[in-house]
Structures are given as structure tokens and as C-alpha cells.
PDB file of C-alpha atoms in Angstrom:
ATOM      1  CA  MET A   1      64.854 127.991  37.574  1.00 50.00           C
ATOM      2  CA  SER A   2      68.335 127.793  38.763  1.00 54.00           C
ATOM      3  CA  ALA A   3      67.402 129.777  41.942  1.00 55.00           C
ATOM      4  CA  ILE A   4      64.937 127.036  42.802  1.00 64.00           C
ATOM      5  CA  SER A   5      67.298 124.266  42.315  1.00 73.00           C
ATOM      6  CA  VAL A   6      69.946 125.950  44.466  1.00 75.00           C
ATOM      7  CA  LYS A   7      67.296 126.348  47.337  1.00 75.00           C
ATOM      8  CA  SER A   8      66.351 122.672  46.844  1.00 76.00           C
ATOM      9  CA  VAL A   9      69.949 121.532  46.903  1.00 76.00           C
ATOM     10  CA  PHE A  10      70.625 123.757  50.022  1.00 75.00           C
ATOM     11  CA  ARG A  11      67.516 122.256  51.760  1.00 78.00           C
ATOM     12  CA  ILE A  12      68.535 118.743  50.947  1.00 78.00           C
ATOM     13  CA  PHE A  13      72.111 119.494  52.178  1.00 75.00           C
ATOM     14  CA  LEU A  14      70.877 121.099  55.319  1.00 74.00           C
ATOM     15  CA  SER A  15      68.474 118.234  56.196  1.00 75.00           C
ATOM     16  CA  LEU A  16      71.230 115.704  55.505  1.00 73.00           C
ATOM     17  CA  ILE A  17      73.613 117.505  57.840  1.00 79.00           C
ATOM     18  CA  LEU A  18      70.868 117.827  60.550  1.00 72.00           C
ATOM     19  CA  SER A  19      70.110 114.099  60.142  1.00 72.00           C
ATOM     20  CA  LEU A  20      73.751 113.218  60.568  1.00 72.00           C
ATOM     21  CA  VAL A  21      74.187 115.345  63.644  1.00 76.00           C
ATOM     22  CA  LEU A  22      71.031 113.932  65.323  1.00 71.00           C
ATOM     23  CA  ALA A  23      72.176 110.376  64.403  1.00 69.00           C
ATOM     24  CA  PHE A  24      75.686 110.958  65.753  1.00 68.00           C
ATOM     25  CA  GLY A  25      74.156 112.570  68.960  1.00 65.00           C
ATOM     26  CA  TRP A  26      71.861 109.604  69.401  1.00 60.00           C
ATOM     27  CA  VAL A  27      74.760 107.044  69.001  1.00 61.00           C
ATOM     28  CA  LEU A  28      76.727 109.035  71.569  1.00 61.00           C
ATOM     29  CA  LEU A  29      73.829 109.119  73.995  1.00 57.00           C
ATOM     30  CA  LEU A  30      73.209 105.316  73.751  1.00 56.00           C
ATOM     31  CA  SER A  31      76.898 104.386  74.132  1.00 53.00           C
ATOM     32  CA  ALA A  32      77.811 106.876  76.673  1.00 49.00           C
ATOM     33  CA  THR A  33      79.630 105.779  79.809  1.00 48.00           C
ATOM     34  CA  PRO A  34      80.086 108.061  82.716  1.00 48.00           C
ATOM     35  CA  ALA A  35      83.571 109.497  83.153  1.00 45.00           C
ATOM     36  CA  LEU A  36      83.328 109.300  86.872  1.00 47.00           C
ATOM     37  CA  ALA A  37      81.601 106.284  88.339  1.00 46.00           C
ATOM     38  CA  LEU A  38      78.769 107.221  90.653  1.00 46.00           C
ATOM     39  CA  PRO A  39      78.846 105.774  94.207  1.00 47.00           C
ATOM     40  CA  LYS A  40      76.805 102.766  94.941  1.00 51.00           C
ATOM     41  CA  THR A  41      74.955 104.698  97.578  1.00 58.00           C
ATOM     42  CA  ASN A  42      73.811 108.238  98.143  1.00 80.00           C
ATOM     43  CA  ILE A  43      75.407 108.558 101.585  1.00 92.00           C
ATOM     44  CA  ASN A  44      75.781 112.218 102.538  1.00 95.00           C
ATOM     45  CA  TYR A  45      76.711 113.166 106.061  1.00 96.00           C
ATOM     46  CA  THR A  46      78.021 116.632 105.238  1.00 96.00           C
ATOM     47  CA  ASN A  47      78.243 118.837 108.385  1.00 96.00           C
ATOM     48  CA  ILE A  48      76.496 116.231 110.524  1.00 96.00           C
ATOM     49  CA  ASN A  49      77.461 115.194 114.084  1.00 98.00           C
ATOM     50  CA  LEU A  50      78.139 111.471 113.982  1.00 97.00           C
ATOM     51  CA  SER A  51      80.053 111.320 117.256  1.00 98.00           C
ATOM     52  CA  ASP A  52      80.140 107.864 118.909  1.00 98.00           C
ATOM     53  CA  ARG A  53      77.988 106.284 116.197  1.00 98.00           C
ATOM     54  CA  ASP A  54      78.658 102.723 115.098  1.00 98.00           C
ATOM     55  CA  PHE A  55      79.320 102.181 111.387  1.00 98.00           C
ATOM     56  CA  SER A  56      81.302  99.013 111.891  1.00 98.00           C
ATOM     57  CA  ASN A  57      81.501  96.676 108.868  1.00 98.00           C
ATOM     58  CA  SER A  58      79.150  99.063 106.928  1.00 97.00           C
ATOM     59  CA  ASP A  59      79.323  99.660 103.170  1.00 97.00           C
ATOM     60  CA  LEU A  60      79.961 103.382 102.951  1.00 97.00           C
ATOM     61  CA  ALA A  61      81.890 103.346  99.661  1.00 96.00           C
ATOM     62  CA  GLY A  62      81.638 106.745  97.854  1.00 96.00           C
ATOM     63  CA  GLY A  63      80.002 108.267 100.944  1.00 97.00           C
ATOM     64  CA  THR A  64      80.393 112.029 101.706  1.00 97.00           C
ATOM     65  CA  PHE A  65      81.387 113.042 105.243  1.00 97.00           C
ATOM     66  CA  VAL A  66      82.604 116.668 104.531  1.00 97.00           C
ATOM     67  CA  ALA A  67      83.114 118.547 107.715  1.00 97.00           C
ATOM     68  CA  ALA A  68      81.335 115.841 109.747  1.00 97.00           C
ATOM     69  CA  GLU A  69      82.003 115.554 113.427  1.00 98.00           C
ATOM     70  CA  MET A  70      83.091 111.897 113.902  1.00 98.00           C
ATOM     71  CA  ARG A  71      84.718 111.801 117.470  1.00 98.00           C
ATOM     72  CA  GLY A  72      84.771 108.276 118.855  1.00 98.00           C
ATOM     73  CA  THR A  73      82.882 106.944 115.844  1.00 98.00           C
ATOM     74  CA  ASN A  74      83.385 103.220 115.056  1.00 98.00           C
ATOM     75  CA  PHE A  75      84.259 102.497 111.449  1.00 98.00           C
ATOM     76  CA  GLN A  76      85.900  99.204 112.291  1.00 98.00           C
ATOM     77  CA  GLY A  77      85.928  96.970 109.063  1.00 98.00           C
ATOM     78  CA  ALA A  78      83.904  99.504 107.183  1.00 98.00           C
ATOM     79  CA  ASP A  79      84.251 100.099 103.466  1.00 98.00           C
ATOM     80  CA  LEU A  80      84.974 103.686 102.809  1.00 98.00           C
ATOM     81  CA  THR A  81      86.467 103.292  99.408  1.00 97.00           C
ATOM     82  CA  ASN A  82      86.509 106.552  97.498  1.00 97.00           C
ATOM     83  CA  ALA A  83      84.749 108.323 100.410  1.00 97.00           C
ATOM     84  CA  ILE A  84      85.028 112.013 100.834  1.00 97.00           C
ATOM     85  CA  LEU A  85      86.162 112.966 104.324  1.00 97.00           C
ATOM     86  CA  THR A  86      87.359 116.469 103.822  1.00 96.00           C
ATOM     87  CA  LYS A  87      87.637 118.561 107.005  1.00 97.00           C
ATOM     88  CA  GLY A  88      86.335 115.599 108.989  1.00 97.00           C
ATOM     89  CA  VAL A  89      87.093 115.331 112.736  1.00 97.00           C
ATOM     90  CA  LEU A  90      87.936 111.675 113.585  1.00 98.00           C
ATOM     91  CA  LEU A  91      89.444 112.192 117.065  1.00 98.00           C
ATOM     92  CA  ASN A  92      89.749 108.792 118.844  1.00 98.00           C
ATOM     93  CA  ALA A  93      87.713 107.181 116.118  1.00 98.00           C
ATOM     94  CA  ASN A  94      88.089 103.454 115.395  1.00 98.00           C
ATOM     95  CA  LEU A  95      89.035 102.775 111.784  1.00 98.00           C
ATOM     96  CA  SER A  96      90.823  99.482 112.415  1.00 98.00           C
ATOM     97  CA  GLY A  97      90.529  97.239 109.288  1.00 98.00           C
ATOM     98  CA  ALA A  98      88.659  99.850 107.426  1.00 98.00           C
ATOM     99  CA  ASN A  99      89.154 100.311 103.600  1.00 98.00           C
ATOM    100  CA  LEU A 100      89.792 103.940 102.808  1.00 98.00           C
ATOM    101  CA  SER A 101      91.569 103.296  99.436  1.00 98.00           C
ATOM    102  CA  GLY A 102      91.111 106.167  97.174  1.00 97.00           C
ATOM    103  CA  ALA A 103      89.520 108.329  99.760  1.00 98.00           C
ATOM    104  CA  LEU A 104      89.725 112.165  99.741  1.00 97.00           C
ATOM    105  CA  ALA A 105      90.801 112.814 103.319  1.00 97.00           C
ATOM    106  CA  ASP A 106      92.362 116.319 103.171  1.00 96.00           C
ATOM    107  CA  ARG A 107      92.366 118.364 106.177  1.00 97.00           C
ATOM    108  CA  VAL A 108      91.173 115.573 108.368  1.00 98.00           C
ATOM    109  CA  THR A 109      92.081 115.101 112.015  1.00 97.00           C
ATOM    110  CA  PHE A 110      92.881 111.460 112.840  1.00 98.00           C
ATOM    111  CA  ASP A 111      94.469 112.479 116.252  1.00 97.00           C
ATOM    112  CA  GLY A 112      94.243 109.399 118.646  1.00 98.00           C
ATOM    113  CA  ALA A 113      92.405 107.287 116.148  1.00 98.00           C
ATOM    114  CA  ASN A 114      92.888 103.616 115.791  1.00 98.00           C
ATOM    115  CA  LEU A 115      94.054 102.997 112.137  1.00 98.00           C
ATOM    116  CA  THR A 116      95.359  99.535 112.755  1.00 98.00           C
ATOM    117  CA  ASN A 117      95.370  97.476 109.549  1.00 98.00           C
ATOM    118  CA  ALA A 118      93.423 100.228 107.702  1.00 98.00           C
ATOM    119  CA  ASN A 119      93.916 100.465 103.942  1.00 98.00           C
ATOM    120  CA  PHE A 120      94.663 104.108 102.766  1.00 98.00           C
ATOM    121  CA  SER A 121      96.165 103.043  99.414  1.00 98.00           C
ATOM    122  CA  GLU A 122      95.843 105.880  96.817  1.00 98.00           C
ATOM    123  CA  ALA A 123      94.155 108.226  99.320  1.00 98.00           C
ATOM    124  CA  ILE A 124      94.664 111.906  99.291  1.00 97.00           C
ATOM    125  CA  MET A 125      95.542 113.125 102.781  1.00 97.00           C
ATOM    126  CA  THR A 126      97.035 116.543 102.466  1.00 96.00           C
ATOM    127  CA  ARG A 127      96.960 118.770 105.558  1.00 96.00           C
ATOM    128  CA  THR A 128      95.735 115.806 107.579  1.00 97.00           C
ATOM    129  CA  ARG A 129      96.901 115.098 111.164  1.00 96.00           C
ATOM    130  CA  PHE A 130      97.746 111.743 112.652  1.00 96.00           C
ATOM    131  CA  PHE A 131      99.037 112.725 116.171  1.00 95.00           C
ATOM    132  CA  ASP A 132      98.830 109.702 118.584  1.00 96.00           C
ATOM    133  CA  ALA A 133      97.102 107.483 115.974  1.00 97.00           C
ATOM    134  CA  ALA A 134      97.717 103.726 116.067  1.00 98.00           C
ATOM    135  CA  ILE A 135      98.998 102.856 112.569  1.00 98.00           C
ATOM    136  CA  SER A 136     100.360  99.333 113.051  1.00 98.00           C
ATOM    137  CA  GLY A 137      99.598  97.361 109.814  1.00 98.00           C
ATOM    138  CA  ALA A 138      98.145 100.404 107.966  1.00 98.00           C
ATOM    139  CA  ASP A 139      98.770 100.538 104.245  1.00 98.00           C
ATOM    140  CA  PHE A 140      99.596 103.931 102.716  1.00 98.00           C
ATOM    141  CA  THR A 141     100.742 102.761  99.262  1.00 98.00           C
ATOM    142  CA  ASP A 142     100.685 105.616  96.750  1.00 97.00           C
ATOM    143  CA  ALA A 143      98.759 107.899  99.284  1.00 97.00           C
ATOM    144  CA  ILE A 144      99.540 111.574  99.174  1.00 97.00           C
ATOM    145  CA  ILE A 145     100.558 112.812 102.610  1.00 97.00           C
ATOM    146  CA  ASP A 146     102.474 115.838 103.741  1.00 96.00           C
ATOM    147  CA  ALA A 147     106.127 115.166 104.236  1.00 95.00           C
ATOM    148  CA  TYR A 148     106.010 116.341 107.860  1.00 95.00           C
ATOM    149  CA  GLN A 149     103.235 113.860 108.655  1.00 96.00           C
ATOM    150  CA  VAL A 150     105.116 110.972 106.932  1.00 97.00           C
ATOM    151  CA  THR A 151     108.122 111.746 109.145  1.00 96.00           C
ATOM    152  CA  ILE A 152     105.917 111.568 112.223  1.00 95.00           C
ATOM    153  CA  LEU A 153     104.223 108.310 111.042  1.00 97.00           C
ATOM    154  CA  CYS A 154     107.501 106.696 110.216  1.00 97.00           C
ATOM    155  CA  GLU A 155     108.633 107.110 113.910  1.00 96.00           C
ATOM    156  CA  LYS A 156     105.918 104.573 114.880  1.00 96.00           C
ATOM    157  CA  ALA A 157     105.289 102.626 111.677  1.00 97.00           C
ATOM    158  CA  ASP A 158     105.351  98.853 112.071  1.00 97.00           C
ATOM    159  CA  GLY A 159     103.360  95.860 111.013  1.00 98.00           C
ATOM    160  CA  VAL A 160     102.047  94.371 107.803  1.00 98.00           C
ATOM    161  CA  ASN A 161      98.459  94.989 106.457  1.00 98.00           C
ATOM    162  CA  PRO A 162      96.779  91.643 106.607  1.00 98.00           C
ATOM    163  CA  VAL A 163      94.711  92.297 103.514  1.00 97.00           C
ATOM    164  CA  THR A 164      97.251  93.878 101.106  1.00 97.00           C
ATOM    165  CA  GLY A 165     100.420  92.210 102.583  1.00 98.00           C
ATOM    166  CA  VAL A 166     102.298  95.521 102.486  1.00 98.00           C
ATOM    167  CA  SER A 167     104.311  96.668 105.463  1.00 98.00           C
ATOM    168  CA  THR A 168     103.375 100.076 106.945  1.00 98.00           C
ATOM    169  CA  ARG A 169     107.008 101.318 106.777  1.00 98.00           C
ATOM    170  CA  GLU A 170     107.349 100.269 103.157  1.00 98.00           C
ATOM    171  CA  SER A 171     103.997 101.906 102.147  1.00 98.00           C
ATOM    172  CA  LEU A 172     105.164 105.212 103.776  1.00 98.00           C
ATOM    173  CA  GLY A 173     108.639 105.023 102.123  1.00 97.00           C
ATOM    174  CA  CYS A 174     110.304 105.165 105.611  1.00 96.00           C
ATOM    175  CA  PRO A 175     114.070 104.890 105.549  1.00 92.00           C
TER     176      PRO A 175
END
């Protein structure tokens, strides 16, 4: 008789544990919030030729432009918040007034681009080039940029971003 009662107690204990695990899992499932917010849109232009396209004033927040060819593309006033531009080619592109805050723009070529009044705050721009780019009024607050590029940018940094009110020189930490 004691063997039966031990089995019964074990079954009750096991079903209680299983019920608690399932209840706990259900509560976690119902109250779960994503660790990384998903983009508002499913924009994915990976490895696409977007040369000379017009994206002016477009909502491209969270978009993916990995290794995209964007020569001469117009992003004037576009929202590229948290966009991924890794290995993008933006030669002579127009990003004036664009919001690229929080963007991942590593290994991007901004040579000859118009970055006037653009917001690059908290963007990651390692191994990115800005040769002959217009940066008047651009905000680079808390952006991660290679020291060599910062030196080059500081040579021509001027103006104040009309949206953030931060001077370009101050945002780059220029002497």
C-alpha cells in the first residue's frame, strides 16, 4: 500500500510542477515584449541598384539597404531612423535634412554626398568615408566615427542643425 501512495504522491507532485511550468510559460507569453522593436515597415533593398531614385521625404525607418548602390539617390528629408546601410554606396547622394539617427552605416561611402542638416546622432559609421561631402549643419552627436574621418570632417564642419540645435563642430568634438 505504501508503494501505491508514493506513486500517487509522485504523480500529483509531477502534475503540479507541470501545471506551474505551463502557467508560468503562458504568463510569459502573454506579457512578452520584444527585446528589439521591429521596424514599422519591411523595407529591404539589399544588393539592389537604387541609383538616381527619388526617396525624398519618405518614411524608410528601419529599412535595410545593405550593399545597395545608391549613387545620386535623393533621400532629402527622408526618415532613415535605425536604417541599415552597411556597405552602401551613396556617392553624390542627397541626404540633406534626412534623419539617420541610430542608423548602422558602417563601411558606407558618402563621398560627394549632400549631408547638409542631416541627423546622424547615435549612428554607427565605422570605416565610412565622407570625402568631399557637404556637412554644414549635420549633427553627429554620439555617433561612432573613425578618428581619421572625424579629423577630415572637422576641417570643414560648420553650421547648426535646424532640428536638433546642435552645431556640427560640437557634435564631432572638433577642437
